[in-house]
PDB file of C-alpha atoms in Angstrom:
ATOM      1  CA  MET A   1     126.474  96.994  80.817  1.00  0.00           C
ATOM      2  CA  ALA A   2     124.229  94.452  78.902  1.00  0.00           C
ATOM      3  CA  ARG A   3     120.327  94.570  79.758  1.00  0.00           C
ATOM      4  CA  PRO A   4     119.269  92.143  82.094  1.00  0.00           C
ATOM      5  CA  ALA A   5     118.165  88.618  80.938  1.00  0.00           C
ATOM      6  CA  GLY A   6     115.516  86.721  82.411  1.00  0.00           C
ATOM      7  CA  ARG A   7     111.706  87.146  83.386  1.00  0.00           C
ATOM      8  CA  ALA A   8     110.705  90.661  84.278  1.00  0.00           C
ATOM      9  CA  ASP A   9     108.560  91.520  87.017  1.00  0.00           C
ATOM     10  CA  SER A  10     105.525  93.831  86.673  1.00  0.00           C
ATOM     11  CA  LEU A  11     107.780  97.053  87.238  1.00  0.00           C
ATOM     12  CA  GLY A  12     110.134  96.223  84.630  1.00  0.00           C
ATOM     13  CA  CYS A  13     112.842  94.483  87.123  1.00  0.00           C
ATOM     14  CA  SER A  14     114.480  91.328  86.250  1.00  0.00           C
ATOM     15  CA  ALA A  15     113.181  89.240  89.007  1.00  0.00           C
ATOM     16  CA  ASP A  16     116.032  86.820  89.340  1.00  0.00           C
ATOM     17  CA  ARG A  17     118.354  89.478  89.925  1.00  0.00           C
ATOM     18  CA  LEU A  18     116.759  91.107  92.834  1.00  0.00           C
ATOM     19  CA  HIS A  19     117.739  90.043  96.121  1.00  0.00           C
ATOM     20  CA  GLY A  20     114.752  91.206  97.770  1.00  0.00           C
ATOM     21  CA  SER A  21     110.814  91.683  96.342  1.00  0.00           C
ATOM     22  CA  GLN A  22     107.702  91.953  98.645  1.00  0.00           C
ATOM     23  CA  GLU A  23     104.148  92.962  97.403  1.00  0.00           C
ATOM     24  CA  LEU A  24     101.234  93.852  99.492  1.00  0.00           C
ATOM     25  CA  SER A  25      97.760  95.252  98.504  1.00  0.00           C
ATOM     26  CA  ALA A  26      96.016  97.627 100.868  1.00  0.00           C
ATOM     27  CA  GLY A  27      92.691  98.869  99.442  1.00  0.00           C
ATOM     28  CA  ASP A  28      93.160 100.656  96.174  1.00  0.00           C
ATOM     29  CA  LEU A  29      97.136 100.662  96.707  1.00  0.00           C
ATOM     30  CA  VAL A  30      99.547  98.325  96.020  1.00  0.00           C
ATOM     31  CA  PHE A  31     102.927  98.526  98.328  1.00  0.00           C
ATOM     32  CA  TYR A  32     105.994  97.019  96.774  1.00  0.00           C
ATOM     33  CA  ARG A  33     109.646  96.609  98.279  1.00  0.00           C
ATOM     34  CA  LYS A  34     112.387  96.207  95.434  1.00  0.00           C
ATOM     35  CA  GLN A  35     116.152  95.732  96.779  1.00  0.00           C
ATOM     36  CA  ALA A  36     119.216  94.949  94.609  1.00  0.00           C
ATOM     37  CA  GLY A  37     122.841  94.668  95.036  1.00  0.00           C
ATOM     38  CA  GLU A  38     125.520  96.543  93.299  1.00  0.00           C
ATOM     39  CA  ALA A  39     125.627  95.088  89.813  1.00  0.00           C
ATOM     40  CA  ALA A  40     122.048  93.395  90.213  1.00  0.00           C
ATOM     41  CA  ILE A  41     120.289  95.400  87.489  1.00  0.00           C
ATOM     42  CA  SER A  42     121.492  97.647  84.920  1.00  0.00           C
ATOM     43  CA  HIS A  43     118.044  98.602  82.935  1.00  0.00           C
ATOM     44  CA  VAL A  44     114.439  98.641  83.409  1.00  0.00           C
ATOM     45  CA  GLU A  45     111.723  99.366  81.271  1.00  0.00           C
ATOM     46  CA  THR A  46     107.784  99.250  81.197  1.00  0.00           C
ATOM     47  CA  PRO A  47     105.500  99.969  78.212  1.00  0.00           C
ATOM     48  CA  ALA A  48     102.793 102.641  78.694  1.00  0.00           C
ATOM     49  CA  SER A  49      99.777 101.342  80.231  1.00  0.00           C
ATOM     50  CA  GLY A  50      96.675 102.458  82.172  1.00  0.00           C
ATOM     51  CA  ARG A  51      97.686 101.225  85.534  1.00  0.00           C
ATOM     52  CA  GLY A  52      97.911 104.854  87.062  1.00  0.00           C
ATOM     53  CA  PHE A  53     100.963 106.115  88.758  1.00  0.00           C
ATOM     54  CA  LEU A  54     103.934 104.873  90.613  1.00  0.00           C
ATOM     55  CA  VAL A  55     105.719 106.277  93.598  1.00  0.00           C
ATOM     56  CA  GLY A  56     109.270 105.323  94.783  1.00  0.00           C
ATOM     57  CA  VAL A  57     110.626 105.985  98.068  1.00  0.00           C
ATOM     58  CA  SER A  58     114.416 105.399  98.277  1.00  0.00           C
ATOM     59  CA  MET A  59     115.232 103.470 101.661  1.00  0.00           C
ATOM     60  CA  LYS A  60     119.058 104.181 101.182  1.00  0.00           C
ATOM     61  CA  GLU A  61     121.393 106.477  99.946  1.00  0.00           C
ATOM     62  CA  GLY A  62     123.847 105.722  96.929  1.00  0.00           C
ATOM     63  CA  HIS A  63     121.714 105.050  93.999  1.00  0.00           C
ATOM     64  CA  ARG A  64     121.597 106.889  90.621  1.00  0.00           C
ATOM     65  CA  ARG A  65     119.563 106.380  87.551  1.00  0.00           C
ATOM     66  CA  ARG A  66     119.464 107.795  84.021  1.00  0.00           C
ATOM     67  CA  LEU A  67     115.956 108.377  82.767  1.00  0.00           C
ATOM     68  CA  LEU A  68     115.630 107.892  78.757  1.00  0.00           C
ATOM     69  CA  LYS A  69     112.917 109.487  76.893  1.00  0.00           C
ATOM     70  CA  GLY A  70     113.669 109.560  73.322  1.00  0.00           C
ATOM     71  CA  ALA A  71     116.795 110.948  72.346  1.00  0.00           C
ATOM     72  CA  ARG A  72     116.947 112.816  75.536  1.00  0.00           C
ATOM     73  CA  SER A  73     118.061 111.495  78.948  1.00  0.00           C
ATOM     74  CA  SER A  74     118.504 113.111  82.525  1.00  0.00           C
ATOM     75  CA  LEU A  75     120.524 111.801  85.336  1.00  0.00           C
ATOM     76  CA  HIS A  76     118.936 111.612  89.104  1.00  0.00           C
ATOM     77  CA  ASP A  77     120.596 111.024  92.386  1.00  0.00           C
ATOM     78  CA  PHE A  78     118.434 109.443  95.137  1.00  0.00           C
ATOM     79  CA  ASP A  79     119.770 110.010  98.714  1.00  0.00           C
ATOM     80  CA  ASN A  80     117.868 108.242 101.663  1.00  0.00           C
ATOM     81  CA  ASN A  81     114.128 109.228 101.572  1.00  0.00           C
ATOM     82  CA  ALA A  82     114.380 110.852  98.159  1.00  0.00           C
ATOM     83  CA  ILE A  83     111.440 109.921  95.781  1.00  0.00           C
ATOM     84  CA  TYR A  84     110.090 109.830  92.419  1.00  0.00           C
ATOM     85  CA  VAL A  85     106.605 109.884  90.697  1.00  0.00           C
ATOM     86  CA  ARG A  86     105.952 108.371  87.347  1.00  0.00           C
ATOM     87  CA  ASP A  87     102.973 107.994  85.084  1.00  0.00           C
ATOM     88  CA  PHE A  88     102.281 104.606  83.951  1.00  0.00           C
ATOM     89  CA  ALA A  89     100.725 105.965  80.683  1.00  0.00           C
ATOM     90  CA  GLU A  90     104.205 106.675  79.493  1.00  0.00           C
ATOM     91  CA  ASP A  91     106.639 104.303  78.366  1.00  0.00           C
ATOM     92  CA  TYR A  92     109.671 104.031  80.854  1.00  0.00           C
ATOM     93  CA  ARG A  93     113.025 103.313  80.226  1.00  0.00           C
ATOM     94  CA  ALA A  94     115.875 103.826  82.833  1.00  0.00           C
ATOM     95  CA  ASP A  95     119.697 102.874  83.440  1.00  0.00           C
ATOM     96  CA  LEU A  96     120.197 101.887  87.274  1.00  0.00           C
ATOM     97  CA  HIS A  97     123.484 102.578  88.740  1.00  0.00           C
ATOM     98  CA  GLY A  98     124.591 100.999  92.282  1.00  0.00           C
ATOM     99  CA  SER A  99     122.411  99.259  94.754  1.00  0.00           C
ATOM    100  CA  PHE A 100     119.197 100.449  95.629  1.00  0.00           C
ATOM    101  CA  ASP A 101     116.244  99.785  98.164  1.00  0.00           C
ATOM    102  CA  PHE A 102     112.885 101.443  97.223  1.00  0.00           C
ATOM    103  CA  LEU A 103     109.475 101.309  98.836  1.00  0.00           C
ATOM    104  CA  LEU A 104     107.069 101.737  95.768  1.00  0.00           C
ATOM    105  CA  ILE A 105     103.277 102.844  95.910  1.00  0.00           C
ATOM    106  CA  GLU A 106     101.105 101.897  92.899  1.00  0.00           C
ATOM    107  CA  VAL A 107      98.383 104.338  92.476  1.00  0.00           C
ATOM    108  CA  PRO A 108      95.613 103.289  90.158  1.00  0.00           C
ATOM    109  CA  ARG A 109      93.331 105.627  88.445  1.00  0.00           C
ATOM    110  CA  ILE A 110      90.437 104.306  90.205  1.00  0.00           C
ATOM    111  CA  PHE A 111      92.126 105.638  93.529  1.00  0.00           C
ATOM    112  CA  VAL A 112      92.217 108.976  92.120  1.00  0.00           C
ATOM    113  CA  ALA A 113      88.597 108.817  90.726  1.00  0.00           C
ATOM    114  CA  ARG A 114      87.365 107.721  94.304  1.00  0.00           C
ATOM    115  CA  MET A 115      89.317 110.437  96.029  1.00  0.00           C
ATOM    116  CA  ASN A 116      87.634 113.061  93.774  1.00  0.00           C
ATOM    117  CA  ASP A 117      84.346 111.769  94.626  1.00  0.00           C
ATOM    118  CA  GLU A 118      85.327 112.050  98.127  1.00  0.00           C
ATOM    119  CA  ARG A 119      86.445 115.602  98.081  1.00  0.00           C
ATOM    120  CA  SER A 120      84.369 118.679  97.715  1.00  0.00           C
ATOM    121  CA  GLY A 121      87.399 121.063  96.735  1.00  0.00           C
ATOM    122  CA  ARG A 122      89.169 119.580  94.038  1.00  0.00           C
ATOM    123  CA  GLU A 123      88.987 117.407  90.782  1.00  0.00           C
ATOM    124  CA  VAL A 124      92.546 115.662  90.330  1.00  0.00           C
ATOM    125  CA  ARG A 125      93.309 114.333  86.708  1.00  0.00           C
ATOM    126  CA  ASP A 126      97.023 113.676  86.844  1.00  0.00           C
ATOM    127  CA  MET A 127     100.221 113.749  89.364  1.00  0.00           C
ATOM    128  CA  ALA A 128     103.144 115.984  89.076  1.00  0.00           C
ATOM    129  CA  CYS A 129     105.746 113.663  88.047  1.00  0.00           C
ATOM    130  CA  GLY A 130     109.631 114.077  89.044  1.00  0.00           C
ATOM    131  CA  ALA A 131     112.794 112.304  90.330  1.00  0.00           C
ATOM    132  CA  GLY A 132     114.989 112.874  93.002  1.00  0.00           C
ATOM    133  CA  LEU A 133     112.386 114.793  95.075  1.00  0.00           C
ATOM    134  CA  HIS A 134     112.289 115.362  98.787  1.00  0.00           C
ATOM    135  CA  ASP A 135     109.153 114.683 100.709  1.00  0.00           C
ATOM    136  CA  PRO A 136     109.750 113.800 104.361  1.00  0.00           C
ATOM    137  CA  ILE A 137     106.096 113.374 105.139  1.00  0.00           C
ATOM    138  CA  LEU A 138     105.716 110.698 102.282  1.00  0.00           C
ATOM    139  CA  ALA A 139     109.054 109.221 103.307  1.00  0.00           C
ATOM    140  CA  HIS A 140     107.968 108.880 107.008  1.00  0.00           C
ATOM    141  CA  LEU A 141     104.718 107.017 106.047  1.00  0.00           C
ATOM    142  CA  ALA A 142     106.633 104.537 103.646  1.00  0.00           C
ATOM    143  CA  GLN A 143     109.183 103.847 106.653  1.00  0.00           C
ATOM    144  CA  ALA A 144     105.951 102.686 108.785  1.00  0.00           C
ATOM    145  CA  VAL A 145     104.927 100.152 105.660  1.00  0.00           C
ATOM    146  CA  ALA A 146     108.146  98.585 105.556  1.00  0.00           C
ATOM    147  CA  PRO A 147     107.791  96.293 108.765  1.00  0.00           C
ATOM    148  CA  VAL A 148     104.259  95.443 107.530  1.00  0.00           C
ATOM    149  CA  LEU A 149     105.840  94.231 104.300  1.00  0.00           C
ATOM    150  CA  GLU A 150     108.186  92.232 106.035  1.00  0.00           C
ATOM    151  CA  GLN A 151     105.379  90.398 108.296  1.00  0.00           C
ATOM    152  CA  PRO A 152     102.117  91.158 106.881  1.00  0.00           C
ATOM    153  CA  GLN A 153     100.397  88.539 108.953  1.00  0.00           C
ATOM    154  CA  LEU A 154     101.107  90.531 112.022  1.00  0.00           C
ATOM    155  CA  ALA A 155      99.746  93.751 110.731  1.00  0.00           C
ATOM    156  CA  SER A 156      96.263  95.271 112.035  1.00  0.00           C
ATOM    157  CA  PRO A 157      94.104  95.496 109.075  1.00  0.00           C
ATOM    158  CA  LEU A 158      92.797  98.942 110.579  1.00  0.00           C
ATOM    159  CA  PHE A 159      96.268 100.130 110.786  1.00  0.00           C
ATOM    160  CA  LEU A 160      97.019  99.145 107.238  1.00  0.00           C
ATOM    161  CA  GLU A 161      93.836 100.510 105.991  1.00  0.00           C
ATOM    162  CA  GLN A 162      94.760 103.680 107.768  1.00  0.00           C
ATOM    163  CA  LEU A 163      98.073 103.841 106.398  1.00  0.00           C
ATOM    164  CA  GLY A 164      96.826 103.552 103.077  1.00  0.00           C
ATOM    165  CA  ILE A 165      94.465 106.485 103.382  1.00  0.00           C
ATOM    166  CA  ALA A 166      97.257 108.529 104.846  1.00  0.00           C
ATOM    167  CA  ILE A 167      99.666 107.780 101.959  1.00  0.00           C
ATOM    168  CA  GLY A 168      96.823 108.178  99.321  1.00  0.00           C
ATOM    169  CA  THR A 169      95.758 111.340 100.728  1.00  0.00           C
ATOM    170  CA  ARG A 170      99.143 112.856 100.799  1.00  0.00           C
ATOM    171  CA  LEU A 171      99.749 111.678  97.195  1.00  0.00           C
ATOM    172  CA  TYR A 172      96.498 113.095  95.950  1.00  0.00           C
ATOM    173  CA  GLU A 173      96.878 116.698  98.139  1.00  0.00           C
ATOM    174  CA  HIS A 174     100.527 117.208  97.409  1.00  0.00           C
ATOM    175  CA  TYR A 175     101.034 115.961  93.772  1.00  0.00           C
ATOM    176  CA  GLY A 176      97.568 115.848  92.369  1.00  0.00           C
ATOM    177  CA  GLN A 177      97.112 118.409  89.326  1.00  0.00           C
ATOM    178  CA  ALA A 178      93.800 119.962  89.451  1.00  0.00           C
ATOM    179  CA  VAL A 179      91.965 123.458  89.626  1.00  0.00           C
ATOM    180  CA  PRO A 180      90.378 123.988  92.859  1.00  0.00           C
ATOM    181  CA  GLU A 181      86.544 124.295  92.158  1.00  0.00           C
ATOM    182  CA  ARG A 182      85.108 124.991  95.688  1.00  0.00           C
ATOM    183  CA  GLN A 183      86.124 125.068  99.184  1.00  0.00           C
ATOM    184  CA  ALA A 184      85.800 121.971 101.559  1.00  0.00           C
ATOM    185  CA  ARG A 185      84.440 122.600 104.965  1.00  0.00           C
ATOM    186  CA  ARG A 186      85.718 120.086 107.559  1.00  0.00           C
ATOM    187  CA  THR A 187      84.114 119.695 111.131  1.00  0.00           C
ATOM    188  CA  GLY A 188      84.356 116.960 113.686  1.00  0.00           C
ATOM    189  CA  LEU A 189      81.747 114.124 113.910  1.00  0.00           C
ATOM    190  CA  SER A 190      78.559 114.606 115.066  1.00  0.00           C
ATOM    191  CA  LYS A 191      77.906 113.244 118.813  1.00  0.00           C
ATOM    192  CA  GLY A 192      75.648 110.351 117.337  1.00  0.00           C
ATOM    193  CA  HIS A 193      78.293 109.553 114.593  1.00  0.00           C
ATOM    194  CA  GLU A 194      81.160 109.563 117.283  1.00  0.00           C
ATOM    195  CA  VAL A 195      79.250 107.192 119.312  1.00  0.00           C
ATOM    196  CA  LEU A 196      78.545 105.093 116.257  1.00  0.00           C
ATOM    197  CA  ALA A 197      82.239 104.963 115.280  1.00  0.00           C
ATOM    198  CA  LYS A 198      83.520 103.981 118.688  1.00  0.00           C
ATOM    199  CA  ASP A 199      80.714 101.058 119.053  1.00  0.00           C
ATOM    200  CA  MET A 200      81.858  99.814 115.558  1.00  0.00           C
ATOM    201  CA  LEU A 201      85.753 100.174 116.579  1.00  0.00           C
ATOM    202  CA  LEU A 202      85.168  98.167 119.845  1.00  0.00           C
ATOM    203  CA  SER A 203      82.976  95.428 118.317  1.00  0.00           C
ATOM    204  CA  GLN A 204      84.832  92.187 118.200  1.00  0.00           C
ATOM    205  CA  GLY A 205      82.883  90.355 115.648  1.00  0.00           C
ATOM    206  CA  ASP A 206      84.364  87.634 112.990  1.00  0.00           C
ATOM    207  CA  GLU A 207      85.280  90.570 110.731  1.00  0.00           C
ATOM    208  CA  PRO A 208      86.436  93.733 112.640  1.00  0.00           C
ATOM    209  CA  ALA A 209      84.629  97.139 111.166  1.00  0.00           C
ATOM    210  CA  THR A 210      87.087  98.756 108.752  1.00  0.00           C
ATOM    211  CA  ILE A 211      87.413 102.502 108.176  1.00  0.00           C
ATOM    212  CA  ALA A 212      85.337 102.150 104.886  1.00  0.00           C
ATOM    213  CA  ASP A 213      82.471 100.094 107.160  1.00  0.00           C
ATOM    214  CA  ILE A 214      82.271 102.930 109.650  1.00  0.00           C
ATOM    215  CA  ALA A 215      82.416 106.007 107.084  1.00  0.00           C
ATOM    216  CA  LYS A 216      79.604 104.198 105.252  1.00  0.00           C
ATOM    217  CA  ALA A 217      77.397 103.779 108.608  1.00  0.00           C
ATOM    218  CA  CYS A 218      78.246 107.666 109.155  1.00  0.00           C
ATOM    219  CA  ARG A 219      77.202 108.476 105.599  1.00  0.00           C
ATOM    220  CA  VAL A 220      80.710 110.085 105.101  1.00  0.00           C
ATOM    221  CA  SER A 221      83.868 109.550 102.938  1.00  0.00           C
ATOM    222  CA  ARG A 222      86.739 107.631 104.515  1.00  0.00           C
ATOM    223  CA  SER A 223      88.964 110.829 104.300  1.00  0.00           C
ATOM    224  CA  TYR A 224      86.355 112.726 105.771  1.00  0.00           C
ATOM    225  CA  PHE A 225      85.849 110.216 108.548  1.00  0.00           C
ATOM    226  CA  MET A 226      89.382 110.003 109.284  1.00  0.00           C
ATOM    227  CA  GLN A 227      89.717 113.925 109.565  1.00  0.00           C
ATOM    228  CA  ALA A 228      86.566 114.192 111.758  1.00  0.00           C
ATOM    229  CA  PHE A 229      87.489 111.251 113.952  1.00  0.00           C
ATOM    230  CA  ARG A 230      91.037 113.201 114.710  1.00  0.00           C
ATOM    231  CA  GLU A 231      88.929 116.565 115.116  1.00  0.00           C
ATOM    232  CA  SER A 232      86.563 114.732 117.700  1.00  0.00           C
ATOM    233  CA  THR A 233      88.846 112.832 119.541  1.00  0.00           C
ATOM    234  CA  GLY A 234      92.223 114.104 119.211  1.00  0.00           C
ATOM    235  CA  THR A 235      93.664 110.842 117.861  1.00  0.00           C
ATOM    236  CA  THR A 236      93.379 108.368 114.766  1.00  0.00           C
ATOM    237  CA  PRO A 237      90.735 105.405 114.940  1.00  0.00           C
ATOM    238  CA  HIS A 238      93.651 102.839 115.184  1.00  0.00           C
ATOM    239  CA  GLN A 239      95.388 104.907 118.236  1.00  0.00           C
ATOM    240  CA  TRP A 240      91.940 105.588 120.005  1.00  0.00           C
ATOM    241  CA  LEU A 241      91.346 101.899 119.596  1.00  0.00           C
ATOM    242  CA  ILE A 242      94.614 100.704 121.125  1.00  0.00           C
ATOM    243  CA  LYS A 243      94.104 103.038 123.976  1.00  0.00           C
ATOM    244  CA  GLN A 244      90.779 101.495 124.765  1.00  0.00           C
ATOM    245  CA  ARG A 245      92.306  98.081 124.700  1.00  0.00           C
ATOM    246  CA  VAL A 246      95.092  99.032 126.852  1.00  0.00           C
ATOM    247  CA  ALA A 247      92.566 100.549 129.353  1.00  0.00           C
ATOM    248  CA  GLN A 248      90.698  97.408 129.488  1.00  0.00           C
ATOM    249  CA  ALA A 249      93.719  95.335 130.179  1.00  0.00           C
ATOM    250  CA  CYS A 250      94.787  97.590 133.030  1.00  0.00           C
ATOM    251  CA  ARG A 251      91.390  97.014 134.625  1.00  0.00           C
ATOM    252  CA  LEU A 252      91.672  93.257 134.017  1.00  0.00           C
ATOM    253  CA  LEU A 253      94.851  93.182 135.375  1.00  0.00           C
ATOM    254  CA  ARG A 254      94.068  95.065 138.510  1.00  0.00           C
ATOM    255  CA  GLU A 255      90.728  93.603 139.354  1.00  0.00           C
ATOM    256  CA  THR A 256      91.028  89.768 138.189  1.00  0.00           C
ATOM    257  CA  GLY A 257      93.543  86.886 138.250  1.00  0.00           C
ATOM    258  CA  LEU A 258      93.008  86.017 134.536  1.00  0.00           C
ATOM    259  CA  PRO A 259      96.018  84.498 132.893  1.00  0.00           C
ATOM    260  CA  LEU A 260      97.691  87.126 130.460  1.00  0.00           C
ATOM    261  CA  ALA A 261      96.589  85.013 127.402  1.00  0.00           C
ATOM    262  CA  ASP A 262      93.087  85.292 128.394  1.00  0.00           C
ATOM    263  CA  ILE A 263      93.284  89.159 128.856  1.00  0.00           C
ATOM    264  CA  ALA A 264      95.122  89.425 125.413  1.00  0.00           C
ATOM    265  CA  ALA A 265      91.995  87.632 123.920  1.00  0.00           C
ATOM    266  CA  ASP A 266      89.576  89.597 125.889  1.00  0.00           C
ATOM    267  CA  CYS A 267      91.021  92.977 124.752  1.00  0.00           C
ATOM    268  CA  GLY A 268      91.180  92.117 121.265  1.00  0.00           C
ATOM    269  CA  PHE A 269      94.859  91.422 120.809  1.00  0.00           C
ATOM    270  CA  SER A 270      95.818  88.990 118.251  1.00  0.00           C
ATOM    271  CA  ASP A 271      98.021  86.814 121.009  1.00  0.00           C
ATOM    272  CA  GLN A 272      99.878  87.363 124.195  1.00  0.00           C
ATOM    273  CA  SER A 273     102.838  88.504 122.481  1.00  0.00           C
ATOM    274  CA  HIS A 274     101.155  91.239 120.637  1.00  0.00           C
ATOM    275  CA  PHE A 275      99.536  92.304 123.957  1.00  0.00           C
ATOM    276  CA  GLY A 276     102.882  92.673 125.761  1.00  0.00           C
ATOM    277  CA  ARG A 277     104.507  94.795 122.946  1.00  0.00           C
ATOM    278  CA  VAL A 278     101.750  97.098 122.788  1.00  0.00           C
ATOM    279  CA  PHE A 279     100.989  97.477 126.537  1.00  0.00           C
ATOM    280  CA  ALA A 280     104.771  97.886 127.270  1.00  0.00           C
ATOM    281  CA  ARG A 281     104.989 100.685 124.656  1.00  0.00           C
ATOM    282  CA  ALA A 282     101.801 102.297 126.286  1.00  0.00           C
ATOM    283  CA  GLU A 283     102.663 101.546 129.823  1.00  0.00           C
ATOM    284  CA  GLY A 284     106.365 101.317 130.032  1.00  0.00           C
ATOM    285  CA  MET A 285     106.294  97.866 131.318  1.00  0.00           C
ATOM    286  CA  ALA A 286     105.325  94.360 130.565  1.00  0.00           C
ATOM    287  CA  PRO A 287     101.802  93.592 131.484  1.00  0.00           C
ATOM    288  CA  GLY A 288     102.903  90.933 134.438  1.00  0.00           C
ATOM    289  CA  LYS A 289     105.198  93.436 136.179  1.00  0.00           C
ATOM    290  CA  TRP A 290     102.215  96.188 135.857  1.00  0.00           C
ATOM    291  CA  ARG A 291      99.956  93.784 137.558  1.00  0.00           C
ATOM    292  CA  ARG A 292     102.485  93.280 140.660  1.00  0.00           C
ATOM    293  CA  HIS A 293     103.094  97.025 140.900  1.00  0.00           C
ATOM    294  CA  ALA A 294      99.166  97.488 140.935  1.00  0.00           C
ATOM    295  CA  HIS A 295      98.603  94.930 143.839  1.00  0.00           C
ATOM    296  CA  ARG A 296     101.157  96.572 146.259  1.00  0.00           C
TER     297      ARG A 296
END
């Protein structure tokens, strides 16, 4: 098939032939979702650059691509959740066969440098590249990104930041190529830092505290804070915060006659609909029904 005509996007895809294209930044990482029908694209290519690395997670089966490198080529099949990792520092050319749906993660080199600064056990220079690989952990994290890309306005900034850190950490630890230099030692947060972190999470100012804000206040790296918070509380910061908000909502439902919209606002939910969804997942029933049961 002939190479696609028309304007190519930043990843080499012919933008006018994609039937789905989304993009969202989360800290250092950039997420994309690219979807195409059976005959939408036959060829992509990008020249070498210093952008870093690109990780693709296939969201459906049936895609095949032939990677072209000089006079050599290699053919790779992508089942659902199969992944690839490539380095932007190399020219990329590929012939695509069949429809596809990929969740893509752009990892800039500044992210790798910052992870090196935050770690005490490794210094990563590159990432192991490959195609058609299987990584159920990374695939699971990618599945969590997909609905956020569809409706980014509904995503919690704390959840999105946390998810970006989790994905970045998986990439760094599993694909990062380095020689270990010293052993990292992890512990939970000190009592004072745990109290500080919880107070900052519960604060409802104009701009809610981010993981980076809290880690800085505790004088630790973001990745260390995430691990230490989990060790101290048994849960992630986002999960802990949701639990506190639901507990506060239960108290207000039981002890006051406030309308549900007011309770949603008082407890830090974005709106009554968001409050209802989160509360129902946590308590197994809608807030109004829970209130009626509590007053029996």
